[in-house]
Each structure stands twice: as C-alpha cells, then as structure tokens.
Coordinates of C-alpha atoms in Angstrom, one line a residue:
X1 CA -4.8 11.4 -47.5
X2 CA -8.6 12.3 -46.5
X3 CA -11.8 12.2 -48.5
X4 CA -15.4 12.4 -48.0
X5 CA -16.5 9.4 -49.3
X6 CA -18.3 5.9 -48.4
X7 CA -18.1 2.5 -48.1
X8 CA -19.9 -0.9 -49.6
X9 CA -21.0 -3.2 -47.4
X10 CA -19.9 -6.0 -50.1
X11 CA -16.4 -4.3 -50.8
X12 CA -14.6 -7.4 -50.8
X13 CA -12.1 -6.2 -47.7
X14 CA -13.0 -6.6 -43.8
X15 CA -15.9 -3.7 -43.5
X16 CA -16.6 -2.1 -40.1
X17 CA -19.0 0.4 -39.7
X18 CA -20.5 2.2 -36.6
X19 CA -24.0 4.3 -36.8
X20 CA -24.8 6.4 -33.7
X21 CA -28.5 5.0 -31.9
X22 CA -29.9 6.6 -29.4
X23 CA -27.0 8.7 -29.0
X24 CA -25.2 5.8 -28.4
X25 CA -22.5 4.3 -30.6
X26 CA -23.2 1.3 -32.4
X27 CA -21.0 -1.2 -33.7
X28 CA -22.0 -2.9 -36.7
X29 CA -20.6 -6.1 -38.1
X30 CA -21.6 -6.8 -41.8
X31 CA -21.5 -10.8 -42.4
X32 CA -21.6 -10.9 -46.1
X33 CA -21.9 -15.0 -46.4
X34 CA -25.1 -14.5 -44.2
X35 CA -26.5 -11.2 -45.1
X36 CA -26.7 -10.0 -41.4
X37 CA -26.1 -6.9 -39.0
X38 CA -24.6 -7.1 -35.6
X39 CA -25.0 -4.4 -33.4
X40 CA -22.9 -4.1 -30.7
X41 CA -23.0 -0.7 -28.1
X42 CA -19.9 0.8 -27.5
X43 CA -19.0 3.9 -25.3
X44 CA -19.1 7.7 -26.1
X45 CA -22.3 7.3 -28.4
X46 CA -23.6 11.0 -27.8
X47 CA -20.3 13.3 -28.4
X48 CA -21.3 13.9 -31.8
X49 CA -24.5 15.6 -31.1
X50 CA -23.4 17.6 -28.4
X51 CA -20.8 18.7 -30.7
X52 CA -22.9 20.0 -33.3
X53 CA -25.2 21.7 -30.2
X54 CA -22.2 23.4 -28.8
X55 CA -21.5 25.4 -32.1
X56 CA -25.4 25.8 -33.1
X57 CA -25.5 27.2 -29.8
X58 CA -23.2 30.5 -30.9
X59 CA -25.5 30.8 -33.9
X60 CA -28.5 31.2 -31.7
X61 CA -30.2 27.5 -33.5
X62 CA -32.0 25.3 -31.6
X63 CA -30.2 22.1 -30.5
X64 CA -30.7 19.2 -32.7
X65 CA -32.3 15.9 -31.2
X66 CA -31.0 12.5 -32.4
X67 CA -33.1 10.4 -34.7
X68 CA -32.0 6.6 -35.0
X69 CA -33.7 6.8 -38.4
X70 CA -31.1 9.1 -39.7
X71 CA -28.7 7.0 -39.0
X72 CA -29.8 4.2 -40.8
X73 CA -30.0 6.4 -43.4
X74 CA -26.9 7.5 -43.0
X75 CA -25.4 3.6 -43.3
X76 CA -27.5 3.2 -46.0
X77 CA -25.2 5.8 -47.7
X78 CA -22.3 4.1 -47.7
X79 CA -23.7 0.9 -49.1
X80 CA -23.8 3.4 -52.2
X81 CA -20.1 3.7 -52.0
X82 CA -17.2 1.4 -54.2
X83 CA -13.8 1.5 -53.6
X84 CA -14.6 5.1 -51.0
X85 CA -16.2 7.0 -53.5
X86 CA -18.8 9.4 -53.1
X87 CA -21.4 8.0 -54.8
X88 CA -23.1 10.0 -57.7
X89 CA -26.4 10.5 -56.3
X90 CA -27.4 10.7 -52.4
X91 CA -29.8 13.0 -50.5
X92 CA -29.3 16.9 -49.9
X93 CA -28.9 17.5 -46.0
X94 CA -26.1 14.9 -45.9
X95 CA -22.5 16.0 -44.4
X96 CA -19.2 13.6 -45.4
X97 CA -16.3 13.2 -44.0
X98 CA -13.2 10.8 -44.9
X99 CA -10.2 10.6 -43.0
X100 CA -6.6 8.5 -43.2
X101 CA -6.6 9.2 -39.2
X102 CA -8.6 8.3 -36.7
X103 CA -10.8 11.2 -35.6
X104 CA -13.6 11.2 -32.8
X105 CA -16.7 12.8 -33.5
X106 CA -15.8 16.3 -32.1
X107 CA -12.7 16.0 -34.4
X108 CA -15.0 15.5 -37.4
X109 CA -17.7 18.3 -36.4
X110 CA -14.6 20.8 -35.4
X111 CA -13.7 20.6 -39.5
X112 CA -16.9 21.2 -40.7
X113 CA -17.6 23.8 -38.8
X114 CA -14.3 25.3 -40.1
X115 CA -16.1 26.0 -43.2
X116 CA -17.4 29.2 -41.3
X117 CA -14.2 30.8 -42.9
X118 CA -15.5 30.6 -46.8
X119 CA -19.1 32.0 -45.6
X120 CA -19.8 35.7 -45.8
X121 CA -22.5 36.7 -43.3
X122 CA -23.5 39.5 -45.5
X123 CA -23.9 38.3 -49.1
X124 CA -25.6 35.0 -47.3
X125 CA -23.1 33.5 -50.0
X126 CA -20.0 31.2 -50.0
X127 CA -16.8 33.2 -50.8
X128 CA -15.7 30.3 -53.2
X129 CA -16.9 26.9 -53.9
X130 CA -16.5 24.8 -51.0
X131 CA -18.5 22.1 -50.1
X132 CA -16.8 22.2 -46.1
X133 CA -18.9 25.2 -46.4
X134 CA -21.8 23.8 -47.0
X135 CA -21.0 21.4 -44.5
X136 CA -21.0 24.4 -42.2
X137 CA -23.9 25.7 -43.0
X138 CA -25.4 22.6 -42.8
X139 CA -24.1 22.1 -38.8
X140 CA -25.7 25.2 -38.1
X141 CA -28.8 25.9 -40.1
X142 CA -31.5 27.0 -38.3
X143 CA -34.7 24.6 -39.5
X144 CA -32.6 21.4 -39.0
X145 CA -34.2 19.3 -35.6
X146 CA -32.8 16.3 -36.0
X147 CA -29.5 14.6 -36.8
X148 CA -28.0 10.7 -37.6
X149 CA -24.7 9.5 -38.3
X150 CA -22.7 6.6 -39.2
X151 CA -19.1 6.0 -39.3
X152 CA -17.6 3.3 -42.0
X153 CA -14.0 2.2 -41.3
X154 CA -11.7 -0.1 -44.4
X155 CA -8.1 -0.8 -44.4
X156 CA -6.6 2.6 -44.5
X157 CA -9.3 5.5 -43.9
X158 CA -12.7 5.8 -41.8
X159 CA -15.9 7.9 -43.8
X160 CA -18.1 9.7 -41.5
X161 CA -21.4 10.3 -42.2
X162 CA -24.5 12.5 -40.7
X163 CA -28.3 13.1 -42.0
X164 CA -30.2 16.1 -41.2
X165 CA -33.8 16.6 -41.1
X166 CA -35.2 19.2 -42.5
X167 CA -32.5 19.4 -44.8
X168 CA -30.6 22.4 -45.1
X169 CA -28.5 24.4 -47.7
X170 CA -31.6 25.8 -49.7
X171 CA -30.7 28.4 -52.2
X172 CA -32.7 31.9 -51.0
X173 CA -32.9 30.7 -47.7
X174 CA -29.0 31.4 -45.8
X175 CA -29.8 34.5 -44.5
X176 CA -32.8 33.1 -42.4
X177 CA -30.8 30.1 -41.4
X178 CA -27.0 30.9 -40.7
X179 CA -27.0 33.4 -38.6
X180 CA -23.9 35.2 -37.4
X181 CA -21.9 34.0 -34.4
X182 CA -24.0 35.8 -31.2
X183 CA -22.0 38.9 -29.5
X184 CA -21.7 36.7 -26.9
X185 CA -19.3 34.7 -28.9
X186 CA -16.5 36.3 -30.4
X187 CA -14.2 33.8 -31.4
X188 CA -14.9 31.3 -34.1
X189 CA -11.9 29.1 -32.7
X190 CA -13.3 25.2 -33.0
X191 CA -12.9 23.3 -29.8
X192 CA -10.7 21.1 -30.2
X193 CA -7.3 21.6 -32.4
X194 CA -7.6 18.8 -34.8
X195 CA -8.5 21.4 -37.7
X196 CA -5.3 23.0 -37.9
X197 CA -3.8 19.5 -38.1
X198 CA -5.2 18.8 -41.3
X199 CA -5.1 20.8 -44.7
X200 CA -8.6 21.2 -47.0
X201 CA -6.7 20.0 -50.0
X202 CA -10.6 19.5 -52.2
X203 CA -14.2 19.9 -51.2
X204 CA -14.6 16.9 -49.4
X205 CA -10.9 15.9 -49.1
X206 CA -8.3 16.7 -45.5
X207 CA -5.1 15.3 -45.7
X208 CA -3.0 15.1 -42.1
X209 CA -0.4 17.7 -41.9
X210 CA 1.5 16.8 -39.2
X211 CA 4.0 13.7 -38.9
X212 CA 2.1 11.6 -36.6
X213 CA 0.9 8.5 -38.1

C-alpha cells in the first residue's frame, strides 16, 4: 500500500533520504548519535525536473528551474513526519507522494499528473475532491518558476516530496493558471505506464495493482 506521507529524521528505524541539488540527486545520511548530514551525489539527479517540464510544456507554462532551497525545504518536511504521516500542518505549494514500490521520479510525476482526469477545464474546478488533482494543478500551474524535491525512504515505503515557488492552487485563480492541453497535444496519456499500475485508493494514497513485488 501507498501514501503521501513523510518521514522523521529521529524515527527510530534506519532513515535514508535523498533531496535533489542542483538537479542532481543527493544522498543523504542522517546520523542521529551525531546530529549530522552526509551528502553523497548519486546519478540521474535532473529527471524529475525535466519531467515536470515535459507535461508543463503541453499546457503552454513556462519550464520550471530548480532551486536547491526548495529542496531543503522539502527535507525539512519530512522531519515533520512520525510513523509516515502527513503531518498536520505544512506549506501550500507542496506535492506528496508515498509509495510501497520503488518509483523513479518520472514514475512519481506521471501519477500526479494523472490528476488531469478530476479537473474540468471549463468550471476551472475539481470534479470531486482529490488532492492528486491538486497535485496536478500544482505540476502545471502557470506562476510556479521554481521546483525542490526530496525523497525519504524507511523499511517498507519511500515518500516523495517537491516545493514549488510561487505556490500554486489559489482559489479564483485556475482558470489563469491551468490551461488546457495545447491543440498540439491531444493525448493526455502520461509517459511512462507506471499510472495504470497503481490504483488512487485516497487522496494521497496508490496502492500497486499488479503482482510484482
């Protein structure tokens, strides 16, 4: 099972967690006894932005630009987290993700921008409350520059993270920042298939429907 949720830093378990600097992937290393960070650059940093650009692209937004500051915040997120829950107050302009799977960023982009099927284009309005949609909206909203992520990995299940600046999702302002897919575009199939593995079982919640482990 997969929820959106976040990890502490002093969970007593082995915590791994990875932000995304300079577009580069980051390990970090969280030594409690010590109270230190260790950072450690690891391959295929810069998939999750060009993820996001790829889809803001078909809504005619601007690509997004990384910000290392994001990204802290975004680890800073999941020290708000026990035991992978959300935790009851963080930032508007953030996107979660949880997962029992291992995913790669264009995995975890691909589901939110499924949310695009609970979002009608004409009322500016979510068909139904669903916070993948606003996840959605979020990936493609028009004012947003910049973008930072983190990744937090425990026993069973990895929580994904990103921060957006300017945040997104204001009431009264949809219609001037999720525009349509362009003509151009006429399919709103994600790139990769990983979305149709998984059901939307809660708002921030996918559970793996297939029988791989």
């Amino acid at each position: 099972m997969v929820m959106l949720l976040i990890y502490l830093s002093f969970i007593q378990c082995s915590l791994d967690s990875i932000v995304f600097a300079n577009g580069e992937t980051t390990n970090i290393d969280v030594d409690n006894s010590k109270n230190t960070v260790k950072l450690q650059l690891l391959p295929q940093g810069k998939e999750i932005l060009m993820s996001h650009n790829v889809y803001r692209m078909k809504h005619n937004s601007k690509p997004l630009q990384w910000s290392d500051e994001l990204s802290k915040e975004a680890y800073d997120i999941q020290n708000l987290s026990v035991n992978c829950e959300i935790p009851h107050n963080y930032p508007s302009g953030t996107n979660f993700l949880v997962s029992n799977k291992r995913l790669s960023p264009q995995d975890v982009v691909d589901i939110w921008y499924m949310g695009i099927i609970d979002y009608d284009f004409y009322t500016c309005g979510l068909r139904r409350s669903n916070n993948n949609t606003l996840n959605f909206t979020q990936v493609v909203w028009q004012k947003s520059m910049y973008i930072g992520c983190s990744l937090g990995r425990c026993e069973n299940s990895e929580l994904w993270v990103c921060r957006y600046s300017p945040e997104g999702n204001f009431q009264g302002e949809f219609c001037k920042n999720v525009k349509p897919i362009a003509e151009k575009f006429d399919e709103i199939t994600p790139i990769s298939n990983t979305p149709f593995q998984f059901n939307i079982i809660n708002d921030y919640s996918v559970e793996n429907s297939t029988n791989d482990e």
